[in-house]
PDB file of C-alpha atoms in Angstrom:
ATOM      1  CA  UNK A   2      23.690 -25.740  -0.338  1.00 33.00           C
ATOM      2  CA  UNK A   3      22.611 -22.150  -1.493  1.00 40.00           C
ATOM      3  CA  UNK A   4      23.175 -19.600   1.972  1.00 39.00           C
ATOM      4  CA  UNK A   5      19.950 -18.338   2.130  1.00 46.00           C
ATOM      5  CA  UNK A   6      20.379 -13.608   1.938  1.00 54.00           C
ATOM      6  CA  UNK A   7      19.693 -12.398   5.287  1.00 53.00           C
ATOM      7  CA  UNK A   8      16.558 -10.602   3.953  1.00 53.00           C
ATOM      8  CA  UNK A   9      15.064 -14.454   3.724  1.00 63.00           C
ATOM      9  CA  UNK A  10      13.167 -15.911   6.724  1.00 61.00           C
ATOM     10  CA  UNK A  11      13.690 -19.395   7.464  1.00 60.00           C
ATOM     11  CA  UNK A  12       9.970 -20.244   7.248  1.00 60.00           C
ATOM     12  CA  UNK A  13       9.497 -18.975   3.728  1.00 65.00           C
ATOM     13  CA  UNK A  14       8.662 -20.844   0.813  1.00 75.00           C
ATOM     14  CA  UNK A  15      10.777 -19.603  -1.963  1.00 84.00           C
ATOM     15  CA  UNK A  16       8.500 -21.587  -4.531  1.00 87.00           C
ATOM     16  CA  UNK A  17       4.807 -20.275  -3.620  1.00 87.00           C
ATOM     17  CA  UNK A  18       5.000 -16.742  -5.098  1.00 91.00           C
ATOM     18  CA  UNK A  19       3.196 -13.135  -3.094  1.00 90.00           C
ATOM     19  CA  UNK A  20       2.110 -10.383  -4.144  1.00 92.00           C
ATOM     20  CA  UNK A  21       4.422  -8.306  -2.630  1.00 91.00           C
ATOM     21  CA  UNK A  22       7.733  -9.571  -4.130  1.00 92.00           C
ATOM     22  CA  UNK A  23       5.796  -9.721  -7.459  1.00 94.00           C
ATOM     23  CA  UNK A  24       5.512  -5.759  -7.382  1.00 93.00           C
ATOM     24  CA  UNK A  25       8.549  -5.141  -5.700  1.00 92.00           C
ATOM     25  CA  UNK A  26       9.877  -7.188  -9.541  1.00 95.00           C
ATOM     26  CA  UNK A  27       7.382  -5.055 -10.901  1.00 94.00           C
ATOM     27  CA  UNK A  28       9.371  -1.848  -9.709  1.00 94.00           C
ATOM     28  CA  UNK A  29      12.567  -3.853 -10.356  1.00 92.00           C
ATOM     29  CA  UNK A  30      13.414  -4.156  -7.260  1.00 91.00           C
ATOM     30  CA  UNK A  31      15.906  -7.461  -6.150  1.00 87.00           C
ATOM     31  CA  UNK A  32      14.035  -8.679  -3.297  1.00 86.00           C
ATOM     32  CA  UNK A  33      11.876 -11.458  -5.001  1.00 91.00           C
ATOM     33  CA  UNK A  34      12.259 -15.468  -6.493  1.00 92.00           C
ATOM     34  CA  UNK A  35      12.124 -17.004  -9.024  1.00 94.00           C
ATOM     35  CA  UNK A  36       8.429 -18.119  -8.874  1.00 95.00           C
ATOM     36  CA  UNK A  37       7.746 -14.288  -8.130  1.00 94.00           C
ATOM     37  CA  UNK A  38       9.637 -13.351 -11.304  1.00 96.00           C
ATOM     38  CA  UNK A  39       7.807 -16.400 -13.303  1.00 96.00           C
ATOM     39  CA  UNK A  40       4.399 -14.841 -12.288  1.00 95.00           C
ATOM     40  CA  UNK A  41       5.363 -11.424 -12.933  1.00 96.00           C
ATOM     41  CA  UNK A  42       5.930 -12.221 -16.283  1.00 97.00           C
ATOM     42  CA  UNK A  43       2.416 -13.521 -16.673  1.00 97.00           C
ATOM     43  CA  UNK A  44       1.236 -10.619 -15.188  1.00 97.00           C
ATOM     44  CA  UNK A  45       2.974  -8.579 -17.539  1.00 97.00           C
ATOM     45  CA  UNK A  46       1.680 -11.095 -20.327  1.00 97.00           C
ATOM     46  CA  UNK A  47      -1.936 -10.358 -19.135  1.00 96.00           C
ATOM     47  CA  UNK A  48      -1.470  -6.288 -18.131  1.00 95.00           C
ATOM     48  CA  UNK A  49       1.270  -5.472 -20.618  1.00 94.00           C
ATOM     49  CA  UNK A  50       1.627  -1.782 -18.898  1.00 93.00           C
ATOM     50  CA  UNK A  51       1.898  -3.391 -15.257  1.00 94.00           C
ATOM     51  CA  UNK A  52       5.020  -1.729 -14.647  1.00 95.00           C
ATOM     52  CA  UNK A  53       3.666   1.683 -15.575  1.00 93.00           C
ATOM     53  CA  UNK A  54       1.101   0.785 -13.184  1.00 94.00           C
ATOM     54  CA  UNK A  55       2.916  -0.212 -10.317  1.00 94.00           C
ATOM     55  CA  UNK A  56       5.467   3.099 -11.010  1.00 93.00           C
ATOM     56  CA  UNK A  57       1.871   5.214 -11.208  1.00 93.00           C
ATOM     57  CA  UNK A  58       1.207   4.088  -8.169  1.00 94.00           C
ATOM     58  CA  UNK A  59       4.369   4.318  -6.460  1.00 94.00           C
ATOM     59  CA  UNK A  60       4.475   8.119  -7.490  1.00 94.00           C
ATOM     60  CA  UNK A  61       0.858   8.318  -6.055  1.00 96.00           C
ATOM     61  CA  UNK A  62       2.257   7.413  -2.669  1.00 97.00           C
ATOM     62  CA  UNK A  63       4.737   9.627  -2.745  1.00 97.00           C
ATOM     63  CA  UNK A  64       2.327  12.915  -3.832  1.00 97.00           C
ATOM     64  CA  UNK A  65      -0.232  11.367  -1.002  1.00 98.00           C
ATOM     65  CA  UNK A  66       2.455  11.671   1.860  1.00 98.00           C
ATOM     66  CA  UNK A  67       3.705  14.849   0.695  1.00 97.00           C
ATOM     67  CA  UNK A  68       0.631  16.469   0.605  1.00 98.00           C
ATOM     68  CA  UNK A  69      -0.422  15.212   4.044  1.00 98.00           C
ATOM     69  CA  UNK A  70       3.026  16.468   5.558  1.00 98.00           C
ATOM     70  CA  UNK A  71       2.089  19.839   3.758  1.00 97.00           C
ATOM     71  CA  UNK A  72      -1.675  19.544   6.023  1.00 97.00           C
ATOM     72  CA  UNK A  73       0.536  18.725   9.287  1.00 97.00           C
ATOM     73  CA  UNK A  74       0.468  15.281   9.442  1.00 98.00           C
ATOM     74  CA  UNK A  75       3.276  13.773  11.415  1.00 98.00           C
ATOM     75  CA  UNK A  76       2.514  10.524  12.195  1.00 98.00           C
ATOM     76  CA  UNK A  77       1.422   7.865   9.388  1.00 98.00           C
ATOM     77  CA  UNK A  78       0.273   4.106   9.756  1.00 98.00           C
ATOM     78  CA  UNK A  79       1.632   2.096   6.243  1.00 98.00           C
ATOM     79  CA  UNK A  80      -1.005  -1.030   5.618  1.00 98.00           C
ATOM     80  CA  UNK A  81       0.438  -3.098   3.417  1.00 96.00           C
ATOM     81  CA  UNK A  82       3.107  -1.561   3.133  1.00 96.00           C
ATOM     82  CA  UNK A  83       5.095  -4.320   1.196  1.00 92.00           C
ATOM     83  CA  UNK A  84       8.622  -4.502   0.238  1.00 89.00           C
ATOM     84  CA  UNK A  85      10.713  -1.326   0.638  1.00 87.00           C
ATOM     85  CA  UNK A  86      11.617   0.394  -2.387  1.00 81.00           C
ATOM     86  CA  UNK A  87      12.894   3.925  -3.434  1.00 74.00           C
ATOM     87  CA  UNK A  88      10.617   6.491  -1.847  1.00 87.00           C
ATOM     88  CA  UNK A  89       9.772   5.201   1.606  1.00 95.00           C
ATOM     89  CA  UNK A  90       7.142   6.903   3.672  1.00 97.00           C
ATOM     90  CA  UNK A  91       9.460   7.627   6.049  1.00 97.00           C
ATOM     91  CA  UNK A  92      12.031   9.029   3.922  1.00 95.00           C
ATOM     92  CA  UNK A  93       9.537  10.815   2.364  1.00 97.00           C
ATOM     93  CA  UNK A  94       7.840  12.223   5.486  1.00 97.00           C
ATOM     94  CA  UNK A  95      10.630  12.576   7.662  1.00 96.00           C
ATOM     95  CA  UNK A  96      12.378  14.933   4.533  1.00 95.00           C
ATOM     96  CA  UNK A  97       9.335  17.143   5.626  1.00 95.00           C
ATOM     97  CA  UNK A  98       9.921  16.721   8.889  1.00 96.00           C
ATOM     98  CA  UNK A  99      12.568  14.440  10.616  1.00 95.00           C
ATOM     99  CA  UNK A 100      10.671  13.588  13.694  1.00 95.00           C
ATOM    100  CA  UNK A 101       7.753  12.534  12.025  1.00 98.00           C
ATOM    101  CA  UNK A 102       6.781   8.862  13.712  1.00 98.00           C
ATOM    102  CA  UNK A 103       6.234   5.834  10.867  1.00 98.00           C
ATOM    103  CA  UNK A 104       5.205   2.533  11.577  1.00 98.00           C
ATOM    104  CA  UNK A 105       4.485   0.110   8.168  1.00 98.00           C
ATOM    105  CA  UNK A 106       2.888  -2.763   8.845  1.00 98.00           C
ATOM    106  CA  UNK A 107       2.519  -5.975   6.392  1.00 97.00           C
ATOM    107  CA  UNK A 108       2.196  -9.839   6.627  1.00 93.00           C
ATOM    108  CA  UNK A 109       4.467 -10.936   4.016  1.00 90.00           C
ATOM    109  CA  UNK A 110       7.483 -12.181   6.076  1.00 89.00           C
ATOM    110  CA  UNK A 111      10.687 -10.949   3.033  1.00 86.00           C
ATOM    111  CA  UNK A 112       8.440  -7.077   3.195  1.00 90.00           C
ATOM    112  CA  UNK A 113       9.048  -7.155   7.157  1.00 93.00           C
ATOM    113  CA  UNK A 114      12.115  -8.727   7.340  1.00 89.00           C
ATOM    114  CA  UNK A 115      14.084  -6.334   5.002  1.00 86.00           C
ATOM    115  CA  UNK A 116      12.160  -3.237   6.414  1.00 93.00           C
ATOM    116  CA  UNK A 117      13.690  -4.126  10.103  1.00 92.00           C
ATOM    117  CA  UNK A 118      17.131  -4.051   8.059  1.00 88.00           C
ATOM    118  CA  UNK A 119      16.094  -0.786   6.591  1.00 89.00           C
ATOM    119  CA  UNK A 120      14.783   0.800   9.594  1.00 94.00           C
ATOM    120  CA  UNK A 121      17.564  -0.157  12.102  1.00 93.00           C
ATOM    121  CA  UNK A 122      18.411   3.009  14.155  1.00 92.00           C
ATOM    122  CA  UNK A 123      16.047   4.720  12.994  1.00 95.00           C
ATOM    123  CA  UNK A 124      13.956   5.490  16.865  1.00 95.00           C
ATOM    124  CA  UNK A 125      10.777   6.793  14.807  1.00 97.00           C
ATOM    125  CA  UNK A 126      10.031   4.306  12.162  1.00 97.00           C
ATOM    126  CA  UNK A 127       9.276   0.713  12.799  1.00 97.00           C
ATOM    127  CA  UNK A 128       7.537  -2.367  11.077  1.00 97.00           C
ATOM    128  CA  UNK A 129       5.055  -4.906  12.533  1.00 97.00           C
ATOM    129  CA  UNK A 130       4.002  -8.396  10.814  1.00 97.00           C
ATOM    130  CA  UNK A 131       0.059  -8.326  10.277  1.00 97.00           C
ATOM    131  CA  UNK A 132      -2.714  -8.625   8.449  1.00 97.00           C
ATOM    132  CA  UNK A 133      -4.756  -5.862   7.161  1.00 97.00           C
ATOM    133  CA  UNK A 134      -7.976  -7.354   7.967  1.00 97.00           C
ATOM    134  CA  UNK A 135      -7.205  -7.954  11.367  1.00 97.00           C
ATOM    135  CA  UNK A 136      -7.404  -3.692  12.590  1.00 98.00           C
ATOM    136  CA  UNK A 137      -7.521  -4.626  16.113  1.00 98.00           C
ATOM    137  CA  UNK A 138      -4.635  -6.502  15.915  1.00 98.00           C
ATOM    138  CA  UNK A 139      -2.928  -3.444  14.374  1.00 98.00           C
ATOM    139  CA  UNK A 140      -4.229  -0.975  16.284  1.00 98.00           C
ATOM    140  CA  UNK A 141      -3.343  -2.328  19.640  1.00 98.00           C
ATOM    141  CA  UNK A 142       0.025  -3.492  18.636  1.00 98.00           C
ATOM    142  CA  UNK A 143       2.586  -2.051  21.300  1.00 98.00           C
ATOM    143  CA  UNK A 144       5.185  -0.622  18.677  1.00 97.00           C
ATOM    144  CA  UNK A 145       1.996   0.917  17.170  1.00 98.00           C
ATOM    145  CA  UNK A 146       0.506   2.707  20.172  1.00 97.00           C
ATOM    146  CA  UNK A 147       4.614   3.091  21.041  1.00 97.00           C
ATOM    147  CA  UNK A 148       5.150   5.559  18.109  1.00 98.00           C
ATOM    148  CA  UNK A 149       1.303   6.743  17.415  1.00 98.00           C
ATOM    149  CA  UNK A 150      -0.620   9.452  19.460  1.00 98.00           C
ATOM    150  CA  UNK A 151      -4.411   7.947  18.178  1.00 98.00           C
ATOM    151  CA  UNK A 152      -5.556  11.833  19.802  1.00 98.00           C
ATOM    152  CA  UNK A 153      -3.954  13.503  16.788  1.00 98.00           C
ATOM    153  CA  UNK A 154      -4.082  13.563  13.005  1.00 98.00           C
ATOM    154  CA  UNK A 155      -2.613  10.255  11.461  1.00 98.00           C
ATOM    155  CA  UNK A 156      -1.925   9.627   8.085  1.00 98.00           C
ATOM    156  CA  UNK A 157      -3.798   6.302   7.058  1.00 98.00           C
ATOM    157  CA  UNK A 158      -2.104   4.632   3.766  1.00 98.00           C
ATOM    158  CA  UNK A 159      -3.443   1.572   2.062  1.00 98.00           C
ATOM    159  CA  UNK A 160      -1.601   2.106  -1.208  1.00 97.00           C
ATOM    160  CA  UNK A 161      -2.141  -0.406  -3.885  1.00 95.00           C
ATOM    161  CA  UNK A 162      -3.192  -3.205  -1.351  1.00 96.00           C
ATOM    162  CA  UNK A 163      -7.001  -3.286  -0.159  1.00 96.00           C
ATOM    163  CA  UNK A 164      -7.338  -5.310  -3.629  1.00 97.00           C
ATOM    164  CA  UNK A 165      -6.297  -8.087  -1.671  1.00 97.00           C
ATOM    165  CA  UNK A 166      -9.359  -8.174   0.473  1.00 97.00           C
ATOM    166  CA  UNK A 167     -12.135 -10.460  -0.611  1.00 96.00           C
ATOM    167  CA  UNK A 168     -15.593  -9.360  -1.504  1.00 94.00           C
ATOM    168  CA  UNK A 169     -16.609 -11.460   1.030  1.00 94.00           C
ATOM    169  CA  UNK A 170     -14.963  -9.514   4.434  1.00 94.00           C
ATOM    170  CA  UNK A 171     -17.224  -6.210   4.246  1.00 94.00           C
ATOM    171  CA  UNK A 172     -14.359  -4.327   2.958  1.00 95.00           C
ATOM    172  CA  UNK A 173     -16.307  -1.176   3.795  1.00 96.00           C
ATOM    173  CA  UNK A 174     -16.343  -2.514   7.638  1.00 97.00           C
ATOM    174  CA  UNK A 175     -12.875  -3.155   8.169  1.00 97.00           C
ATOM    175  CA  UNK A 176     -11.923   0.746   6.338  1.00 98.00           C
ATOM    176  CA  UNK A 177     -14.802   1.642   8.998  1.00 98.00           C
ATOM    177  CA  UNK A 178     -12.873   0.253  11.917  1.00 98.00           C
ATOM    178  CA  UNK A 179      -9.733   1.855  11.385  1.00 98.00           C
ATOM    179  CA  UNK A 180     -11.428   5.020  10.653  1.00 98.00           C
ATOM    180  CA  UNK A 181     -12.965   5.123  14.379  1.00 98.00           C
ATOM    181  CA  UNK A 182      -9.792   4.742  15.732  1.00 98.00           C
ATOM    182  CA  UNK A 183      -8.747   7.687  14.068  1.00 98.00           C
ATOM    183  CA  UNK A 184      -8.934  11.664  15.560  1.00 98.00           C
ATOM    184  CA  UNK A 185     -10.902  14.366  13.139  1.00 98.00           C
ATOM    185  CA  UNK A 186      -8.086  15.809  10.938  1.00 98.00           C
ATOM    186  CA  UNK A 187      -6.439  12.132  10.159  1.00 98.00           C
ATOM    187  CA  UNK A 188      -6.418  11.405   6.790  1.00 98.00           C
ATOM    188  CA  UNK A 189      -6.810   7.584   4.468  1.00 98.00           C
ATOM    189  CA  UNK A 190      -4.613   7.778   1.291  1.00 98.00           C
ATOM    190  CA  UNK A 191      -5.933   4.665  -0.584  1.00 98.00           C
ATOM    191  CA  UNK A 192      -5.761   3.100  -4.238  1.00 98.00           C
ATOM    192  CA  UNK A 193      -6.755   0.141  -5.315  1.00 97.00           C
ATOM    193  CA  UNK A 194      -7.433  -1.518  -8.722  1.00 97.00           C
ATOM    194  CA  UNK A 195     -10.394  -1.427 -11.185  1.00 96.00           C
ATOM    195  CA  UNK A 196     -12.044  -3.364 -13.591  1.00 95.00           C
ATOM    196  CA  UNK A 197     -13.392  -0.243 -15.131  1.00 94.00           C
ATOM    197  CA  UNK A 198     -10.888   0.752 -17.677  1.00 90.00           C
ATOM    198  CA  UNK A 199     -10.057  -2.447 -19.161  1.00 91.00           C
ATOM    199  CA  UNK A 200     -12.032  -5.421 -18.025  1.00 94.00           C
ATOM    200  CA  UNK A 201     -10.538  -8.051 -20.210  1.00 94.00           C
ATOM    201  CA  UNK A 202      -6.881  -7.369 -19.120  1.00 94.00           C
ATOM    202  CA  UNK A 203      -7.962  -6.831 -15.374  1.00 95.00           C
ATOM    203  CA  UNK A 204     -10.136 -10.232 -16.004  1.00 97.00           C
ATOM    204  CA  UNK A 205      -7.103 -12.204 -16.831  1.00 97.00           C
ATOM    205  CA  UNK A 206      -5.177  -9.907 -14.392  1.00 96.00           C
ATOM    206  CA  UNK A 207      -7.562 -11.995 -11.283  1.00 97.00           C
ATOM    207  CA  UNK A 208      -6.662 -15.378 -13.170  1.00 97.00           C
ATOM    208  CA  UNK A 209      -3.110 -14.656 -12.561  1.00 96.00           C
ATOM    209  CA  UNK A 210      -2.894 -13.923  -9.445  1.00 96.00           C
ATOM    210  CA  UNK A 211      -5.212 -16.883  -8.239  1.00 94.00           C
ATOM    211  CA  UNK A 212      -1.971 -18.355  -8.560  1.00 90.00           C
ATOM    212  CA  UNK A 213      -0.370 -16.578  -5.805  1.00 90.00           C
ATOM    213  CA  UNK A 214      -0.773 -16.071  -2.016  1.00 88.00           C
ATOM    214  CA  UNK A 215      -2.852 -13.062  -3.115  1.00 93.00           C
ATOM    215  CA  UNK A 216      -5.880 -13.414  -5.029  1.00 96.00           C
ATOM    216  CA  UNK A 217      -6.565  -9.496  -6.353  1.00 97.00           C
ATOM    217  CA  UNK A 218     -10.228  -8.478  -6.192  1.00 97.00           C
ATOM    218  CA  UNK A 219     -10.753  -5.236  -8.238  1.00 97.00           C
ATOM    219  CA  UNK A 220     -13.509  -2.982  -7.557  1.00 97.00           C
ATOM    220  CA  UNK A 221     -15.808  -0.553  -9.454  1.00 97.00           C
ATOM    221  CA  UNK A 222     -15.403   3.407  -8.971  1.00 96.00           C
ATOM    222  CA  UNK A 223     -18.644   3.408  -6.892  1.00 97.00           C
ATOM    223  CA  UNK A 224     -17.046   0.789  -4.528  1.00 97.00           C
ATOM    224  CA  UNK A 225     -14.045   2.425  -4.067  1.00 97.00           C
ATOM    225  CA  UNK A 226     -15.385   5.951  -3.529  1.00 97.00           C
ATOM    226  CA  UNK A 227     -17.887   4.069  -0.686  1.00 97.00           C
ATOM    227  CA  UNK A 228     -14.768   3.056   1.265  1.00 97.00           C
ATOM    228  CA  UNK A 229     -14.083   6.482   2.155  1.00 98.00           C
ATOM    229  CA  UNK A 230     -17.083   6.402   4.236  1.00 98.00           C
ATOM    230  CA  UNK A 231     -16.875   9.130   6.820  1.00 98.00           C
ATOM    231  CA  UNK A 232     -13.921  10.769   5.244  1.00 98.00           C
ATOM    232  CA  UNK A 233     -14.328  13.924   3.078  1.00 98.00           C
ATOM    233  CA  UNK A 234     -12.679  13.628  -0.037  1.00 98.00           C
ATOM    234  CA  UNK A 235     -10.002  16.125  -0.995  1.00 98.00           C
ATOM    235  CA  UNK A 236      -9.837  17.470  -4.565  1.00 97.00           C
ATOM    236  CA  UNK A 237     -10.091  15.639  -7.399  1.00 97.00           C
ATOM    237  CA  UNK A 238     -11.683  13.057  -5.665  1.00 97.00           C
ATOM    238  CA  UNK A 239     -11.600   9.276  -6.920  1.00 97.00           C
ATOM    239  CA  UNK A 240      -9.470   9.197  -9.752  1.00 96.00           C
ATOM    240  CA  UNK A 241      -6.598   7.210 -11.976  1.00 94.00           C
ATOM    241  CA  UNK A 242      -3.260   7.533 -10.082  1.00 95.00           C
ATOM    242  CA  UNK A 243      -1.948   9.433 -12.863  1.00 92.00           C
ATOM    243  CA  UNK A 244      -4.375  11.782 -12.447  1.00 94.00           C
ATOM    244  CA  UNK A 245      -4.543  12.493  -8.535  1.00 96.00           C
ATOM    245  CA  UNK A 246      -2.845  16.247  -7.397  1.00 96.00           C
ATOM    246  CA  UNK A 247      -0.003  15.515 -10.795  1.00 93.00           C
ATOM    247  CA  UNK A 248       3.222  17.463  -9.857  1.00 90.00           C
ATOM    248  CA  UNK A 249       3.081  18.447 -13.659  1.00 84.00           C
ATOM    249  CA  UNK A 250       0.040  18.684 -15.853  1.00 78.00           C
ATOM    250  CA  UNK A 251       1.475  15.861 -18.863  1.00 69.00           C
ATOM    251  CA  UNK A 252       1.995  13.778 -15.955  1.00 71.00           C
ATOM    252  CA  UNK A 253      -2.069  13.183 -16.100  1.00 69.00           C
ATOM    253  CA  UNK A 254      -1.555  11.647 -19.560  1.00 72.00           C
ATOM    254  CA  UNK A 255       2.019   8.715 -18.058  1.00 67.00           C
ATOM    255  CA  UNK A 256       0.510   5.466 -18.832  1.00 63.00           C
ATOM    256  CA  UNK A 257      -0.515   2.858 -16.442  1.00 64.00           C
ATOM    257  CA  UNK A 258      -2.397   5.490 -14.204  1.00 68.00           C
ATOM    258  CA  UNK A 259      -5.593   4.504 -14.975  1.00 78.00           C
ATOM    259  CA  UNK A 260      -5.648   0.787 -13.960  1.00 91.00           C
ATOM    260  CA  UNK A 261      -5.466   1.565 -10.223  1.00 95.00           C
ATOM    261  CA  UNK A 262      -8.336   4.051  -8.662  1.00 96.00           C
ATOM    262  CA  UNK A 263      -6.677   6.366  -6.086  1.00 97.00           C
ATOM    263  CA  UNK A 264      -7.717   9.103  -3.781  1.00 98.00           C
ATOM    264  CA  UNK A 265      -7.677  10.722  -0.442  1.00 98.00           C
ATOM    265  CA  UNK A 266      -9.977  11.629   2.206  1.00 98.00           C
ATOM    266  CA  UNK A 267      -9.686  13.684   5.736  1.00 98.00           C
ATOM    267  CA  UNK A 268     -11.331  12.178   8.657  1.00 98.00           C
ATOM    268  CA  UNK A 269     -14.603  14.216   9.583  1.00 90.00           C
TER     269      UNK A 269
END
């Protein structure tokens, strides 16, 4: 018999593939299976620039956090925050600032499993299994009020994940509830993907991932803008990934940042 890595849970089934070990593939990471590798490559079959995609976003994350550490933000809440890969939000804010106060939550047991591994000994990050369209659930969770002072500025990210939620659950609603938990100055960094650009590929994109634990759901521009309800949007608004606050103008033009709608918004 095969030893199962210590990053495995007992209770998961290697054959039924998620979402999250599909990107962390994506991103070439080493934390996924063989059925997430086998629907990958579909994915890539049906979105041949998927990995610039997932990379866009990545890099989208990474410009959201620093520019909310720039604002003052020192405490962030990661929703779906998936499988840890180069460029952590806590690495990332806690460069800015090393006390700064993490805690990533997701409901894919590998994503939580290896982020305990990752964040051992570190007193100001920490990970708790949920799902994102449960906010009480998340909000009241003791490690979460344990690290996060809800009377100050938090940094809100839902990178690359809200796709996940149905049409069906009132989307806007559940953004809504976390956003009146929040204190004026907190901030949502969101993306999410779109239809818009290419509607054939993201067409056979959803036929894909039916396949998975994770049906993906894209949304229109409009849609996505009206999720940031009660947030003002900062500058440029709703745009490609590629496109959002660029740390170099020709990095507007890196493929793959187009497929996935990103912005971020500062709590009113």
């Amino acid at each position: 018999m095969t030893e199962r890595a210590t990053w495995v849970p007992d209770h998961v089934d290697k054959e039924v593939p998620s979402a999250a070990r599909l990107y962390d593939y994506l991103l070439c990471g080493a934390h996924n299976f063989a059925a997430d590798r086998a629907l990958a490559e579909k994915f890539l079959t049906a979105l041949p620039s998927a990995r610039d995609v997932a990379r866009a976003n990545r890099a989208f994350l990474r410009r959201a956090v620093v520019f909310l550490s720039q604002q003052g933000v020192r405490q962030f809440l990661d929703v779906g925050s998936g499988i840890p890969t180069v460029g952590n939000v806590h690495e990332i804010a806690q460069d800015v600032e090393p006390r700064a106060r993490v805690v990533y939550v997701d409901y894919e047991p590998v994503a939580v499993a290896h982020s305990q591994l990752l964040l051992e000994g570190n007193d100001n990050a920490t990970v708790i299994q949920a799902d994102m369209r449960e906010p009480d659930t998340i909000l009241r969770h003791p490690e979460t009020r344990r690290l996060l002072d809800f009377s100050q500025p938090i940094g809100l990210i839902m990178a690359g994940v809200f796709h996940f939620v149905s049409h069906d659950k009132n989307a806007p609603a559940i953004i809504a509830h976390y956003r009146d938990a929040l204190a004026p100055g907190s901030y949502l960094a969101l993306s999410h993907f779109t239809a818009d650009i290419s509607p054939n590929e993201m067409a056979e994109v959803v036929e894909v991932m039916k396949r998975s634990t994770d049906p993906i759901h894209p949304r229109t521009r409009a849609e996505i803008h009206e999720l940031f309800t009660g947030f003002e949007l900062v500058e440029p608004g709703v745009v490609g990934t590629a496109q959002w606050r660029p740390d170099h103008a020709e990095q507007a033009d890196e493929p793959g940042g187009s497929q996935i709608y990103a912005g971020v918004g500062r709590r009113r």
